[in-house]
Amino acid sequence: MIALDDLLVMTLAPDRDGAARRVVIQLMPPPFAQPWVANIRTLARARWWDGLAVVRVQDNYVAQWGDPNGEDAARAKPLPAGMRPTDKADYAVNGDAKDWQRFKDLTVPRGDLVAGYTAFEAGWPVAAEGTPDSAWRWPVHCYGMVGVGRNFAPDRGTGAELYTVIGHAPRHLDRNIALVGRVVEGIEHLSSLPRGTGALGFYEKAEQRVPITSTRLASDLPAGEQPRFEYLATDSASFLRYAEARANRRDPFFIRPAGGADICNIPVPVRRAR
Amino acid sequence: MIALDDLLVMTLAPDRDGAARRVVIQLMPPPFAQPWVANIRTLARARWWDGLAVVRVQDNYVAQWGDPNGEDAARAKPLPAGMRPTDKADYAVNGDAKDWQRFKDLTVPRGDLVAGYTAFEAGWPVAAEGTPDSAWRWPVHCYGMVGVGRNFAPDRGTGAELYTVIGHAPRHLDRNIALVGRVVEGIEHLSSLPRGTGALGFYEKAEQRVPITSTRLASDLPAGEQPRFEYLATDSASFLRYAEARANRRDPFFIRPAGGADICNIPVPVRRAR
């Protein structure tokens, strides 16, 4: 079961047909990205995103939301009290992890094109370098992962500007941007938005932006509205079978199993809990 | 310059604001997929797709178009005369290629997770097994690539039912489906469509489908309407520099170059010719 403090519920304005649009994001657990995740909880509790908007949708890349005036110091919405400083040292982690065993077990996928290898740690896709007992490791920019927008380095972003991947995994962003979570429900409300026609897919007109009605931690919602999700433990035998089946599809449609899989083609199963 | 016979121009019904929607597809050159490509030219010349529709949009997977009644033999639209048989043997090719040199030269990317290695041949991303002088090779399911829908194997599809990739590269489809081209303009008209809520992302109601107004080879359009595109030759020094720059981003945004790249993160540059 995913803790309610680890679920962020973002409600967008209804679509043109009046249908509700809700996006649920799972925040990343320790040891990853905790300064940014703490800031995101602070921002949600301050209702900071309410009234802001989805400002950018770039095809085969990202949908991004936050303060439309964020680049203009005179007009930017002030951040709430209690925001933590962030550091690029936290883009990757080293040393023992409570879910170390989970990290070692997986044999599919074995390799990677932009890191030593990839695996899953505590339910999340990670890339790593070094031997398993002393590896540096970091989360991977797969489809649906949520990251922290920032300006030019050494800016690390606060967590106020967020994006999600809506195209082929932009792995060049790994360790260059903090990943803080993943969309577990409703990504179609972001991935099917009209693409922005400005530079980098920013919307050129204010009326093209999609208003954010509210963003709340699930723990701050009324009990009856709290979403309950669970994920398949990545150290389980079930997950190993699932990953192997993703690498070697054996249903009648397939003629030739691939014999391997990119980690981003093995999404961790997350579902509504009953 | 891309030959006019290799460009397919699909016009969808205008969007809700009355804006035109046009998708331009480059068909794959020899030695790849030529039986299906020949059928696609036959279908376009017969105006077979006119009045049919986009029937399926599955998030992080594909947008698919063709005959909404294609599964129902009694109601399916008859195919035109002159369609060629297709064979799964044509999912991959072997032997000499006129652009062999182009295929060998590239050092980025070097490896692959689901094949021996990947490279570019005559402007297209390919995966391969074996040594470069006797390799089996086949096109890769990157974002925007266009493939031939089919039913369960041994069906190979005719080319009448097409899809394009709108998510993370589904590499498990390589060598299981014929790839016949790529979208070179207007993919946003497919990737930003509402996701279908039926099984596999099919639209559940006829009125949700997006009508296809026409599909023509560029060579069959009036001279003034023929689109002209060119692509960066993949055996050029410029392309090698481009691929290396994709693997190691050096603009001020980046803190840490990746040192490698998935072939699907090195899209071949295609642009309007002046």
Coordinates of C-alpha atoms in Angstrom, one line a residue:
Chain A
M1 CA 0.0 0.0 0.0
I2 CA 1.3 3.5 -0.9
A3 CA 1.3 5.8 2.1
L4 CA -1.1 8.7 1.8
D5 CA 1.7 11.2 2.4
D6 CA 3.4 9.8 -0.7
L7 CA 0.4 10.5 -3.0
L8 CA -0.2 13.9 -4.5
V9 CA -3.6 14.5 -6.1
M10 CA -3.7 17.2 -8.7
T11 CA -7.0 18.3 -10.0
L12 CA -7.1 20.2 -13.3
A13 CA -10.0 22.4 -14.5
P14 CA -12.6 20.2 -16.3
D15 CA -12.1 19.6 -20.0
R16 CA -14.2 21.2 -22.8
D17 CA -16.9 18.6 -22.3
G18 CA -17.0 19.2 -18.5
A19 CA -15.3 16.0 -17.6
A20 CA -13.2 16.0 -14.4
R21 CA -9.4 15.6 -14.8
R22 CA -7.4 14.3 -11.9
V23 CA -3.8 13.2 -11.9
V24 CA -2.4 11.1 -9.0
I25 CA 1.4 11.2 -8.4
Q26 CA 3.4 8.8 -6.2
L27 CA 6.3 10.6 -4.5
M28 CA 9.6 8.9 -4.3
P29 CA 10.6 7.2 -1.0
P30 CA 14.0 7.5 0.7
P31 CA 16.9 7.3 -0.1
F32 CA 16.0 9.3 -3.3
A33 CA 15.3 13.0 -3.7
Q34 CA 14.0 13.7 -0.2
P35 CA 14.9 17.4 -0.1
W36 CA 12.7 18.1 -3.1
V37 CA 10.0 15.7 -1.9
A38 CA 9.8 17.5 1.4
N39 CA 9.4 20.8 -0.5
I40 CA 6.6 19.3 -2.6
R41 CA 4.8 18.3 0.6
T42 CA 5.3 21.9 1.9
L43 CA 4.0 23.4 -1.3
A44 CA 0.9 21.1 -1.3
R45 CA 0.1 21.9 2.3
A46 CA 0.4 25.6 1.5
R47 CA -2.0 25.0 -1.4
W48 CA 0.7 26.7 -3.5
W49 CA -0.2 25.2 -6.9
D50 CA -3.9 26.2 -6.6
G51 CA -4.7 28.6 -9.4
L52 CA -1.5 27.9 -11.3
A53 CA -1.4 26.0 -14.5
V54 CA 0.1 23.5 -17.0
V55 CA 2.3 25.9 -19.0
R56 CA 4.2 23.6 -21.3
V57 CA 3.5 20.5 -23.4
Q58 CA 6.3 19.5 -25.7
D59 CA 5.7 16.5 -28.0
N60 CA 7.7 13.4 -27.2
Y61 CA 9.2 15.1 -24.2
V62 CA 7.4 16.6 -21.2
A63 CA 4.2 18.3 -19.8
Q64 CA 5.2 20.9 -17.2
W65 CA 3.2 22.8 -14.6
G66 CA 3.8 25.5 -12.1
D67 CA 3.8 29.3 -11.9
P68 CA 3.3 31.0 -15.4
N69 CA 5.1 34.0 -14.0
G70 CA 7.9 32.0 -12.3
E71 CA 10.6 33.5 -14.6
D72 CA 9.7 37.0 -13.6
A73 CA 11.0 37.9 -10.1
A74 CA 8.6 40.8 -9.8
R75 CA 5.5 38.8 -10.5
A76 CA 6.4 35.3 -9.4
K77 CA 4.2 33.7 -6.7
P78 CA 6.2 33.7 -3.4
L79 CA 7.1 30.2 -2.1
P80 CA 5.8 29.2 1.3
A81 CA 7.9 29.2 4.4
G82 CA 10.0 26.2 5.3
M83 CA 11.4 25.3 1.9
R84 CA 14.6 23.3 2.1
P85 CA 17.7 24.0 0.1
T86 CA 18.5 21.4 -2.6
D87 CA 21.8 20.1 -3.8
K88 CA 22.9 18.3 -6.9
A89 CA 24.7 15.8 -4.7
D90 CA 21.2 14.4 -4.1
Y91 CA 20.7 13.5 -7.7
A92 CA 22.3 10.1 -7.0
V93 CA 22.8 8.1 -3.8
N94 CA 25.4 5.7 -2.5
G95 CA 25.7 3.2 0.3
D96 CA 23.4 0.8 2.0
A97 CA 19.7 0.8 1.2
K98 CA 17.0 -1.0 3.1
D99 CA 15.9 -2.6 -0.1
W100 CA 19.3 -3.5 -1.2
Q101 CA 18.4 -7.1 -1.8
R102 CA 15.6 -6.1 -4.1
F103 CA 18.1 -4.1 -6.0
K104 CA 20.4 -7.0 -6.6
D105 CA 18.1 -9.7 -7.5
L106 CA 16.8 -8.7 -10.9
T107 CA 18.4 -10.2 -13.9
V108 CA 16.2 -8.6 -16.5
P109 CA 17.2 -6.0 -17.7
R110 CA 20.9 -6.6 -17.3
G111 CA 22.6 -3.8 -19.1
D112 CA 22.0 -0.2 -20.0
L113 CA 23.2 2.2 -22.7
V114 CA 23.8 5.2 -20.5
A115 CA 24.9 3.6 -17.2
G116 CA 26.6 0.5 -15.9
Y117 CA 23.3 -1.3 -15.4
T118 CA 19.7 -0.9 -14.3
A119 CA 17.5 -2.5 -11.8
F120 CA 14.6 -1.8 -9.4
E121 CA 15.0 -0.6 -5.8
A122 CA 12.0 -0.4 -3.5
G123 CA 9.6 -0.3 -6.4
W124 CA 11.4 2.2 -8.6
P125 CA 13.5 2.0 -11.7
V126 CA 17.1 2.9 -11.1
A127 CA 20.4 3.1 -13.0
A128 CA 23.7 2.4 -11.4
E129 CA 27.4 2.4 -11.7
G130 CA 29.9 0.3 -9.8
T131 CA 29.5 -3.1 -8.1
P132 CA 26.2 -3.8 -6.4
D133 CA 27.8 -3.5 -2.9
S134 CA 29.1 0.0 -3.5
A135 CA 27.1 1.4 -6.4
W136 CA 26.0 4.9 -7.1
R137 CA 22.5 4.8 -8.2
W138 CA 19.7 7.1 -9.3
P139 CA 16.2 7.1 -10.6
V140 CA 15.5 6.8 -14.4
H141 CA 13.6 9.2 -16.6
C142 CA 11.0 6.7 -17.8
Y143 CA 7.6 7.6 -19.3
G144 CA 5.4 9.0 -16.5
M145 CA 8.2 9.9 -14.1
V146 CA 7.9 13.3 -12.5
G147 CA 10.9 15.6 -12.2
V148 CA 11.8 19.1 -11.0
G149 CA 12.0 21.9 -13.5
R150 CA 15.0 24.1 -13.1
N151 CA 17.0 26.8 -14.9
F152 CA 20.6 26.6 -16.0
A153 CA 23.0 24.8 -13.6
P154 CA 23.9 25.1 -10.8
D155 CA 20.2 25.7 -10.2
R156 CA 18.7 22.5 -8.8
G157 CA 15.1 23.6 -8.7
T158 CA 12.9 23.8 -5.6
G159 CA 10.1 21.4 -6.5
A160 CA 7.6 24.1 -7.3
E161 CA 8.0 23.6 -11.1
L162 CA 7.2 20.0 -12.0
Y163 CA 7.1 18.0 -15.2
T164 CA 6.2 14.5 -16.3
V165 CA 7.7 12.5 -19.2
I166 CA 5.2 12.0 -22.1
G167 CA 7.5 10.5 -24.7
H168 CA 10.5 8.3 -25.2
A169 CA 12.6 8.2 -22.0
P170 CA 14.9 11.3 -22.0
R171 CA 17.7 9.5 -20.3
H172 CA 20.1 12.4 -20.8
L173 CA 18.2 14.1 -18.0
D174 CA 19.2 11.4 -15.5
R175 CA 21.5 12.9 -12.8
N176 CA 20.9 16.3 -14.3
I177 CA 17.5 16.9 -12.8
A178 CA 15.9 15.6 -9.6
L179 CA 13.2 12.9 -10.2
V180 CA 10.7 13.0 -7.4
G181 CA 7.9 10.6 -8.4
R182 CA 5.7 9.1 -11.0
V183 CA 2.2 9.5 -12.3
V184 CA 0.1 6.5 -11.2
E185 CA -3.3 7.6 -12.5
G186 CA -4.5 10.1 -15.0
I187 CA -1.4 10.7 -17.1
E188 CA -3.7 10.9 -20.2
H189 CA -4.9 14.3 -18.8
L190 CA -1.4 15.6 -19.4
S191 CA -0.1 13.5 -22.3
S192 CA -3.1 14.2 -24.5
L193 CA -3.1 18.0 -24.0
P194 CA -2.5 20.2 -27.1
R195 CA 1.2 20.7 -27.8
G196 CA 2.4 24.2 -27.1
T197 CA 3.6 26.1 -30.1
G198 CA 6.2 28.3 -28.4
A199 CA 9.8 27.5 -27.9
L200 CA 10.2 24.2 -25.9
G201 CA 6.5 23.6 -26.2
F202 CA 5.4 26.4 -23.9
Y203 CA 1.9 27.7 -24.5
E204 CA 2.1 31.1 -26.2
K205 CA -1.2 32.4 -24.9
A206 CA -2.4 32.5 -21.3
E207 CA -5.8 31.0 -22.3
Q208 CA -4.1 27.9 -23.7
R209 CA -2.7 27.0 -20.3
V210 CA -4.6 24.4 -18.3
P211 CA -5.6 25.7 -14.9
I212 CA -4.7 23.7 -11.8
T213 CA -7.8 23.7 -9.5
S214 CA -5.9 22.1 -6.5
T215 CA -3.0 19.9 -5.5
R216 CA -3.2 18.1 -2.2
L217 CA -1.4 15.3 -0.4
A218 CA -3.8 12.4 -0.2
S219 CA -3.4 12.5 3.6
D220 CA -4.9 16.1 3.6
L221 CA -8.1 15.0 1.7
P222 CA -11.3 14.0 3.4
A223 CA -11.2 10.4 4.4
G224 CA -13.8 9.4 1.8
E225 CA -11.8 11.0 -1.0
Q226 CA -8.4 9.5 -0.2
P227 CA -7.2 7.3 -3.1
R228 CA -5.6 4.0 -2.1
F229 CA -3.0 2.5 -4.3
E230 CA -0.7 -0.5 -4.1
Y231 CA 2.3 -1.5 -6.2
L232 CA 3.9 -4.9 -7.0
A233 CA 6.9 -5.3 -4.7
T234 CA 10.0 -5.4 -6.9
D235 CA 11.7 -8.0 -4.8
S236 CA 8.9 -10.5 -5.2
A237 CA 8.9 -13.6 -7.3
S238 CA 5.8 -12.2 -9.1
F239 CA 7.8 -9.2 -10.2
L240 CA 10.6 -11.3 -11.5
R241 CA 8.1 -13.3 -13.5
Y242 CA 6.5 -10.1 -14.8
A243 CA 9.9 -8.6 -15.8
E244 CA 10.9 -11.8 -17.6
A245 CA 7.5 -11.8 -19.4
R246 CA 8.0 -8.2 -20.5
A247 CA 11.4 -9.2 -22.0
N248 CA 10.1 -12.3 -23.7
R249 CA 6.5 -11.9 -24.8
R250 CA 4.9 -15.2 -25.3
D251 CA 1.3 -14.5 -26.1
P252 CA 0.0 -15.6 -29.5
F253 CA 0.6 -12.2 -31.1
F254 CA 4.3 -12.6 -30.9
I255 CA 6.5 -14.4 -33.4
R256 CA 9.9 -13.7 -31.8
P257 CA 10.5 -12.8 -28.2
A258 CA 13.0 -9.9 -27.8
G259 CA 15.2 -11.6 -25.2
G260 CA 15.7 -8.4 -23.3
A261 CA 14.0 -5.1 -22.3
D262 CA 14.8 -1.5 -21.7
I263 CA 14.0 -0.8 -18.0
C264 CA 11.4 1.7 -19.2
N265 CA 9.5 -1.1 -20.9
I266 CA 9.1 -2.8 -17.5
P267 CA 6.9 -0.3 -15.7
V268 CA 6.3 -1.2 -12.1
P269 CA 2.6 -2.3 -11.8
V270 CA 0.6 0.1 -9.7
R271 CA -3.1 -0.2 -9.2
R272 CA -6.0 1.0 -7.1
A273 CA -6.3 -1.0 -3.9
R274 CA -9.6 -2.5 -3.0
Chain B
M1 CA 15.5 15.3 -50.7
I2 CA 12.8 12.8 -50.0
A3 CA 11.2 11.4 -53.2
L4 CA 7.5 12.5 -53.6
D5 CA 6.6 8.8 -54.0
D6 CA 8.0 8.2 -50.5
L7 CA 5.8 10.8 -48.8
L8 CA 2.2 10.0 -47.7
V9 CA 0.0 13.0 -46.8
M10 CA -2.9 12.1 -44.5
T11 CA -5.5 14.9 -43.8
L12 CA -7.7 14.4 -40.8
A13 CA -11.0 16.2 -40.3
P14 CA -10.4 19.7 -38.8
D15 CA -10.2 19.9 -35.0
R16 CA -13.0 21.4 -32.7
D17 CA -11.6 24.8 -33.4
G18 CA -11.7 24.3 -37.1
A19 CA -7.9 24.0 -37.5
A20 CA -6.5 21.8 -40.2
R21 CA -4.8 18.6 -39.3
R22 CA -2.3 17.1 -41.6
V23 CA 0.2 14.3 -41.0
V24 CA 3.1 13.6 -43.4
I25 CA 4.7 10.2 -43.4
Q26 CA 7.9 9.2 -45.0
L27 CA 7.8 5.6 -46.4
M28 CA 10.7 3.3 -45.8
P29 CA 13.2 2.8 -48.7
P30 CA 14.7 -0.5 -49.9
P31 CA 15.8 -2.9 -48.6
F32 CA 13.2 -2.7 -45.9
A33 CA 9.5 -3.6 -45.9
Q34 CA 8.9 -3.1 -49.6
P35 CA 5.9 -5.4 -50.0
W36 CA 4.0 -3.4 -47.4
V37 CA 5.2 -0.1 -48.8
A38 CA 4.0 -1.1 -52.3
N39 CA 0.6 -1.9 -50.8
I40 CA 0.5 1.4 -49.1
R41 CA 1.1 3.2 -52.4
T42 CA -1.7 1.0 -54.0
L43 CA -4.1 1.9 -51.2
A44 CA -3.3 5.6 -51.4
R45 CA -3.7 5.7 -55.2
A46 CA -7.1 3.9 -54.7
R47 CA -8.0 6.6 -52.1
W48 CA -8.8 3.7 -49.9
W49 CA -8.3 5.5 -46.5
D50 CA -10.7 8.4 -47.5
G51 CA -13.6 8.3 -45.1
L52 CA -12.0 5.9 -42.7
A53 CA -10.7 6.9 -39.3
V54 CA -8.3 6.9 -36.4
V55 CA -9.8 4.2 -34.3
R56 CA -7.4 3.6 -31.5
V57 CA -5.2 5.8 -29.3
Q58 CA -3.5 3.9 -26.4
D59 CA -1.4 6.0 -24.0
N60 CA 2.3 5.5 -24.1
Y61 CA 1.9 3.1 -27.0
V62 CA 0.2 3.8 -30.4
A63 CA -2.3 5.7 -32.4
Q64 CA -3.9 3.5 -35.1
W65 CA -6.0 4.2 -38.2
G66 CA -7.8 2.2 -40.8
D67 CA -11.2 0.6 -41.4
P68 CA -13.4 0.7 -38.2
N69 CA -15.2 -2.4 -39.6
G70 CA -12.0 -4.2 -40.6
E71 CA -12.6 -7.0 -38.1
D72 CA -16.0 -7.8 -39.5
A73 CA -15.6 -9.6 -42.9
A74 CA -19.2 -8.8 -43.8
R75 CA -18.8 -5.1 -43.4
A76 CA -15.1 -4.5 -44.1
K77 CA -14.1 -2.2 -46.9
P78 CA -12.8 -4.3 -49.8
L79 CA -9.1 -3.8 -50.6
P80 CA -8.1 -2.5 -54.0
A81 CA -6.8 -4.7 -56.8
G82 CA -3.1 -5.3 -57.0
M83 CA -2.3 -5.9 -53.3
R84 CA 0.9 -7.9 -52.8
P85 CA 1.2 -10.8 -50.5
T86 CA 3.4 -10.2 -47.4
D87 CA 5.8 -12.5 -45.5
K88 CA 7.3 -12.4 -42.1
A89 CA 10.7 -13.1 -43.7
D90 CA 10.6 -9.5 -44.8
Y91 CA 10.6 -8.2 -41.2
A92 CA 14.4 -8.3 -41.4
V93 CA 17.0 -8.2 -44.2
N94 CA 20.4 -9.6 -44.7
G95 CA 23.2 -9.2 -47.3
D96 CA 24.7 -6.2 -49.0
A97 CA 23.1 -2.8 -48.8
K98 CA 23.9 0.2 -50.9
D99 CA 24.3 2.2 -47.8
W100 CA 26.4 -0.4 -46.0
Q101 CA 29.1 2.1 -45.2
R102 CA 26.7 4.3 -43.5
F103 CA 25.6 1.4 -41.4
K104 CA 29.1 0.6 -40.2
D105 CA 30.5 4.0 -39.4
L106 CA 28.5 5.0 -36.5
T107 CA 30.0 4.5 -33.0
V108 CA 27.2 6.1 -31.0
P109 CA 25.1 4.2 -29.9
R110 CA 27.3 1.2 -29.7
G111 CA 25.1 -1.4 -28.0
D112 CA 21.5 -2.3 -27.5
L113 CA 19.4 -4.1 -25.0
V114 CA 17.3 -6.2 -27.3
A115 CA 19.7 -6.8 -30.2
G116 CA 23.4 -7.1 -30.9
Y117 CA 23.8 -3.5 -31.7
T118 CA 22.0 -0.5 -33.4
A119 CA 23.1 1.9 -36.1
F120 CA 21.6 3.9 -38.9
E121 CA 21.2 2.7 -42.5
A122 CA 20.3 5.1 -45.3
G123 CA 18.7 7.5 -42.9
W124 CA 16.8 5.0 -40.7
P125 CA 17.4 3.5 -37.2
V126 CA 18.1 -0.2 -37.4
A127 CA 19.0 -2.9 -35.0
A128 CA 21.2 -5.8 -36.0
E129 CA 22.7 -9.1 -35.0
G130 CA 25.9 -10.6 -36.3
T131 CA 29.0 -9.0 -37.7
P132 CA 28.7 -5.9 -39.8
D133 CA 29.6 -7.8 -43.0
S134 CA 26.9 -10.5 -42.6
A135 CA 24.3 -8.9 -40.3
W136 CA 20.6 -9.4 -40.1
R137 CA 19.1 -6.0 -39.5
W138 CA 15.7 -4.5 -39.1
P139 CA 14.1 -1.1 -38.4
V140 CA 13.5 -0.1 -34.8
H141 CA 10.2 0.9 -33.2
C142 CA 11.2 4.4 -32.1
Y143 CA 8.7 7.3 -31.3
G144 CA 6.9 8.3 -34.5
M145 CA 7.7 5.2 -36.5
V146 CA 4.8 3.8 -38.5
G147 CA 3.9 0.1 -38.6
V148 CA 1.4 -2.3 -40.0
G149 CA -1.3 -3.4 -37.7
R150 CA -2.1 -7.1 -37.9
N151 CA -4.0 -9.9 -36.1
F152 CA -2.5 -12.9 -34.4
A153 CA 0.5 -14.5 -36.1
P154 CA 1.0 -15.8 -38.8
D155 CA -1.0 -12.8 -40.1
R156 CA 1.5 -10.2 -41.3
G157 CA -1.0 -7.4 -42.2
T158 CA -1.5 -5.8 -45.6
G159 CA -0.6 -2.2 -44.9
A160 CA -4.2 -1.1 -44.7
E161 CA -4.2 -0.8 -41.0
L162 CA -1.4 1.5 -39.8
Y163 CA -0.2 2.9 -36.4
T164 CA 2.4 5.2 -35.1
V165 CA 4.3 5.0 -31.9
I166 CA 3.3 7.8 -29.4
G167 CA 5.2 6.6 -26.3
H168 CA 8.4 4.9 -25.2
A169 CA 9.8 2.7 -27.9
P170 CA 8.0 -0.7 -27.9
R171 CA 11.0 -2.6 -28.9
H172 CA 9.3 -5.9 -28.3
L173 CA 7.4 -5.3 -31.5
D174 CA 10.7 -5.2 -33.6
R175 CA 10.7 -8.2 -36.0
N176 CA 7.1 -9.0 -34.9
I177 CA 5.5 -6.3 -37.1
A178 CA 6.5 -4.6 -40.3
L179 CA 7.7 -1.0 -39.9
V180 CA 7.0 0.9 -43.1
G181 CA 7.8 4.6 -42.3
R182 CA 7.9 7.5 -39.9
V183 CA 5.9 10.6 -39.2
V184 CA 8.0 13.6 -40.4
E185 CA 5.4 16.3 -39.7
G186 CA 2.2 16.6 -37.7
I187 CA 2.6 13.8 -35.2
E188 CA 1.0 16.0 -32.6
H189 CA -2.3 15.6 -34.4
L190 CA -2.1 11.9 -33.5
S191 CA -0.2 11.9 -30.2
S192 CA -2.5 14.5 -28.5
L193 CA -5.7 12.9 -29.4
P194 CA -7.9 11.7 -26.5
R195 CA -7.0 8.3 -25.4
G196 CA -9.5 5.5 -26.2
T197 CA -11.2 4.0 -23.2
G198 CA -11.9 0.6 -24.7
A199 CA -9.6 -2.4 -24.6
L200 CA -6.2 -1.6 -26.1
G201 CA -7.2 2.1 -26.4
F202 CA -9.8 1.6 -29.1
Y203 CA -12.5 4.3 -29.1
E204 CA -15.7 2.9 -27.8
K205 CA -18.1 5.1 -29.7
A206 CA -18.1 5.8 -33.4
E207 CA -18.3 9.5 -32.8
Q208 CA -15.0 9.5 -30.9
R209 CA -13.1 8.3 -34.0
V210 CA -11.2 11.0 -35.9
P211 CA -12.3 10.9 -39.6
I212 CA -9.6 10.7 -42.3
T213 CA -10.5 13.2 -45.0
S214 CA -7.9 11.9 -47.5
T215 CA -4.5 10.1 -47.8
R216 CA -2.4 10.8 -50.9
L217 CA 1.1 10.1 -52.1
A218 CA 2.8 13.5 -52.4
S219 CA 3.4 12.7 -56.0
D220 CA -0.4 12.6 -56.6
L221 CA -1.0 16.0 -55.2
P222 CA -1.2 19.1 -57.3
A223 CA 2.3 20.5 -57.9
G224 CA 1.7 23.5 -55.6
E225 CA 0.6 21.3 -52.7
Q226 CA 3.5 18.8 -52.8
P227 CA 5.5 19.0 -49.6
R228 CA 9.3 18.9 -49.9
F229 CA 11.4 17.4 -47.2
E230 CA 15.0 16.6 -46.7
Y231 CA 16.9 14.5 -44.1
L232 CA 20.4 14.7 -42.7
A233 CA 22.4 11.9 -44.4
T234 CA 23.3 9.4 -41.7
D235 CA 26.7 8.7 -43.3
S236 CA 27.7 12.4 -43.1
A237 CA 30.2 13.9 -40.7
S238 CA 27.4 16.3 -39.6
F239 CA 25.3 13.3 -38.5
L240 CA 28.2 11.8 -36.6
R241 CA 28.6 15.1 -34.7
Y242 CA 24.9 15.3 -34.1
A243 CA 24.7 11.8 -32.7
E244 CA 27.7 12.4 -30.5
A245 CA 26.1 15.6 -29.2
R246 CA 22.9 13.7 -28.4
A247 CA 24.9 11.2 -26.3
N248 CA 26.9 13.9 -24.6
R249 CA 24.9 17.1 -24.1
R250 CA 27.2 20.0 -23.5
D251 CA 24.9 23.0 -23.4
P252 CA 24.9 25.0 -20.1
F253 CA 21.8 23.2 -18.8
F254 CA 23.7 20.0 -18.3
I255 CA 25.8 19.0 -15.4
R256 CA 26.8 15.5 -16.5
P257 CA 26.9 14.2 -20.1
A258 CA 25.3 10.8 -20.3
G259 CA 28.2 9.2 -22.3
G260 CA 25.7 7.2 -24.5
A261 CA 22.3 7.2 -26.0
D262 CA 19.5 4.9 -26.9
I263 CA 19.1 4.9 -30.7
C264 CA 15.5 6.3 -30.2
N265 CA 17.0 9.4 -28.6
I266 CA 18.9 10.1 -31.8
P267 CA 16.1 10.9 -34.2
V268 CA 17.3 11.5 -37.7
P269 CA 16.8 15.2 -38.5
V270 CA 14.1 15.7 -41.1
R271 CA 13.0 19.2 -42.2
R272 CA 11.0 21.1 -44.8
A273 CA 13.2 21.8 -47.8
R274 CA 13.3 25.4 -49.1

